[in-house]
Structures are given as C-alpha cells and as structure tokens.
Amino acid sequence: MSTLIGLGQPLSDLSSCDELVFESTMHIVQCVVSAPGKAILHGEHAVVHGKVALAVSLNLRTYLRLQPTSTGKVSMNLPNIHTFLSWDVTSLHSLLSDRTADLKNGKELDVDLVPKLRSFIGVTEGVTDPSTMAVLAFLYIYLAVFAESRELPGLTMSVWSELPTGAGLGSSAAFSVCVAAALLSAKGTITSPLGSLEHTARWSEEEMELVNAWAFLGEKIIHGNPSGVDNAVSTWGGILRYHAGKITPLSRVPMLRILLTNTKVPRSTKVLVAGVKDKLNKFPSIMNPVLESIDAVSCTCQQTLTEMASKPTPEHYDVLEELIDVNQHHLNVIGVGHPSLDRLCGVTLALGLHSKLTGAGGGGCGITLLRPDTDFAVKQNAIQELKGCGYDCWETSIGAPGVQQHSLSSIKDEVLKTRRCLMVGGELK
C-alpha cells in the first residue's frame, strides 16, 4: 500500500471504510460530483502575448464522492496517485485562527494558512509533487469552507480520475473544482440541483461562480499564479475564449469528437515560454506576424464553431481541419514543436486525419479531429499506430459539460471502488 509519509494517518490503520458512513452531527449529505479536464484548441503561447486562445473542456472527467462519517476523522482516498490519508478533526481545528471571516469569503488566499498546512502535513516549501499539492488544496478548502462552524465535520473524500497528471490537461483544476463543489454542497452553501428522477444535474450560474472562485484558490495553492482558465473550463465546460485576461464562455457550441494523444515526452512549460519570448525579441518583424496569424486562426475557429451550432456541414469540418494544420505549422515556427509531435501528425495524416499539439508543446499532448463520418477502422488504426509509437491515446470529445452532480446509481464502478481503503498488490480490490 502506498501512502504519503508524514502527511497523515494511513488509512490501513482504520478497520474498514464501510464503518465510516452516513452519520454526522452537522447533517452533511453524501454527494457525487464530476468535472472535466481541458485542452487548448488554438492560441497556445500566442495568448501570453495578448492574442486570443480557445480553451475547451475534455470529456475525460474527475469524479469525487463525499461521504459523512461519525469517527471524528477526515479521510482522503486518491487511488490514481496512491494517496490514502486520514486526520483527526480536532487536530485540523487547531489550524484555524481568528481570521475566519477572511477565510470563508473564498475571494482571497490566506497566505498565512498555507505554510501552517505545510507544517501540519510535514512537508517543506520546495515539495510540490501531485500528492502533496492535492492534500494542501483539499485541506485549505475544507478548513476555509467550514471556518465559521463551531466544529469541523468528519467526512471521507474519494477521488478517481480519467485524466493523467502532469500532462497539461487540467487535472489539478478538475480536482479543485470537484473539491469546491462537494464541500460547498456539504456545507449547504450551494443546494443540490438533482431532481428526484435525475441522474445528473448542474448548479445555477450564481452557484457555479462560487464554485469557480473557490476552485481558483485551490489552483493558486497548486500553481502559484494561474490564469484561471483551467478552473473556468472545468466549471462551465464547453469552449471558452481567453483574451487579455478576460474569460468568455461561448454559447451554443458543438461537441467535437477527438483522439487525445499523450506522447509522454516531458517538457518544461517555463522553458518553452521563455524560448518563444527570446525568438520574438530576436526576430520581431518575423514573429509578430506569426502571432497575429495564430490570433486569426483562433478567431476564425470561433466563428466556425458558432456557425456549426445551428447546422454543422462537411464544409465546416474542412475549415476546422485546415485550421489545425495551419496552427500546427505556426507552433513549429515559433519553436515549440517536437519530433514526437511530428510523428503524431504524420501517423494521423497518413490516415486522412488532422492533428496538432495542445498546451505547451515540446512533447506533451496532441489532439486529432474526428469528423462525424470518420470510418471506425480508420480511427482504430490511428489508435493502434499511436500506441505502437509508445503513446497513450484516448477517444473522447471536446465541449463537454462542466461540473455536475450525479446520482449514486449513475456512477461507474471505478469511482465506487475508491471507497475501499485497502490496496492489494497495488490495485484496488
């Protein structure tokens, strides 16, 4: 069994998770929520220089199940990253200062609480692995949401994700959005949107604004100075336009099928961004027109997607494919391509499919558009060839719904398995 040393009491010390349910002096109700990941359709890197970017939700989702307990403990199960921890609520309560009014508004990060949390879980400032950052974000939001309560509730939070970590697909934002939605729902700050016969439902616009604000605090803890795009995409879903710090959800946009490929080539976003800036400073008369052209691609794509909302045509897909090819060439010109991404584009183009990198580039992930009439055999051949290159490949869609609440009966078995505490041979049983 894997645990984080020093972060909390390993859950193997508890006799059974089945004993930890359905009682709470604070009347917390069990809930299940999910939120999507994100990809950049067009505009990566150019957005840093004031150009338009289009961010899209991926229908690869993170699921969170929150259950009340009567044990006086807060437990956290994250099987994707082998993290299973538990804390006494009394020890957590000691972390709260008299600044509860500042905490509960969810607008500003309490910079004093974060180092207290690091000390509490026994990690130093430089430790930023996914497990540590997930624990810090969860504990911060938990304490802040319940800061004004006389007692903290015991609960078990179990998370399962379809998103790989560290791939630039918004896994941390999906986690933060799920945590915020579940804890705000548990507190009663937002109400359950589920009707008696519904399996999935979404909150009101005002309530999603609140979820997004709290999730942004989680992202600040994890990333330091995030743009807010990832958590916004995960909250609202669909397609968002990002320009000069302003985030605008696009209304009535189509869902598009894609292949999402992870080349598994590691890269440094910071180094890649700096490289583009250096090239821009060295060759401004060459690079500025390229960035303007990327901006035009994003705007043309936005216009095309808007037209497709009422009646998509084959010609619309022709335009989307051409824009993908043009933008991929742009990204190679500004220096963020990679041989692994060239191989991805070559494999798919040989099968009549069109691909581009998404995110920072230099490896990482790419997306491939699947037209509605894409032959099943073509799609399967592409997946097999890409896997043969050593890549991970998923069929999914973009433009998926944002954060949702689910009925328990609608949730897949993998999610429900996360309530089990014991790991046998490294796998959930």
Steps between C-alpha positions, in 0.01 A plus 500: 500500500626847414454798727663836538742479787440770760186641341246324718390171646501225232153362442621145554490590870121512475313172518268563205371789294155338518477616861552863407167600351173681535516671841601857570412747769510769229250311281732474204344314208687260274561635150677403179635764261714505187689761298674484160858555398608756244700541182602802294343487155687801358709787630749334734811717553348785296264563792803596713555787255146636508341284229177297513502140622216247494492262798269199481370250753602136457249228573763325708374569849601498864240352737471573872285320754453667838355300790428611857664307783446472875861416587630851559736461205549654158619243247633543148520220240682578173575163339629652173798644687512235775403736781291375793501724809301587811505776763316566827264796468619631837855535370372672185288741704812621680623643167218752484585845629264786578507599131191294417326795332788533253504127433132441440454762227701290254633808321858527620755236588604506866876504455553422870295179496689332215836479685311380808356218290844412365631478855196298607550234232877503542624624163734788422441791263683341207291181490248532214418144392136432396410323824627779724332773298168312490509459878579869555222616266243267657587587860500873426156495333361269770616727783400821322150380405426385855702775674201663669360170632543418866616153404650346189310209341643153466493381140659271245595642161575250223624616160550307177613661176515416131758779458874435515689732734770735375388482136363854472141375487366688800502210747573728797220741401250214464604382847464848650159553338374165631629572851344847502163378369481206741600698811277797418215254447579323827497834683168593338650809338379367165191282470471161332379551142390136463129436456347180637523315167815666362837329465707812426436870553685830509490791740372850429727757339543681832590178682751404231662843538551411866641156417737658248623758753580233760660274240721791393637515855587130471678573172693785664624260767604243239645730231575832669380743232251325269305678227165368619426345160532137610258525792258710291493235225451227759217693666302608194614247240455565130739740330643817652666793329795644692639839402700753701395347830129489413324162491183476288297176473375442145132415480345225288818333377510142368668205667778366280647150507877478526787268568711627788858377491763528773848462354629464857797720410569724804541871445536823692226754428719772650790422264272483194329831582840664549619361167208658315568833671868485406415429136248787499762740638759382247274501192206731574421573135474125433337380820236769548322411174505133604332586831246716313430205272447270800255757635314493167483120514341515846246761388417312179454180699269679743289630212485153342393333824229762548365425152510126571274535803190529282588269211846345462602417144790305345642836390523611863710193580720576198571843650574355846746252347680771303525720808652211695766449232579872474526544876728199538738656247483827696597319818797337330610840369499657847710212632267288715474195276670166565582187295246302706229746394617492137464123514148531643401736218661277238331181620155657506540695173587176320154381605330822389478650851627839617691561825675772698671536834298633789646693790865581548638275225853363504342156539198465723161453335336539162143493371362342181162604361254220420234599250152350546561284191844376608512128427523279810791303350692823433453612858607161640804488272604845620466399865699181448777671305531776759515247781764320295705820518494466879233766546182488705188567295134553592188566298305777667318823419548872553230743604379268778285620793673664795466407867200278572336320789411134444264251655686209658334251264640678194865474602738248345649219708853647497379799699312295755807284558685799645301467822698184573805576707717194455743459214608148407792464263474868411145475365164573652310185594 
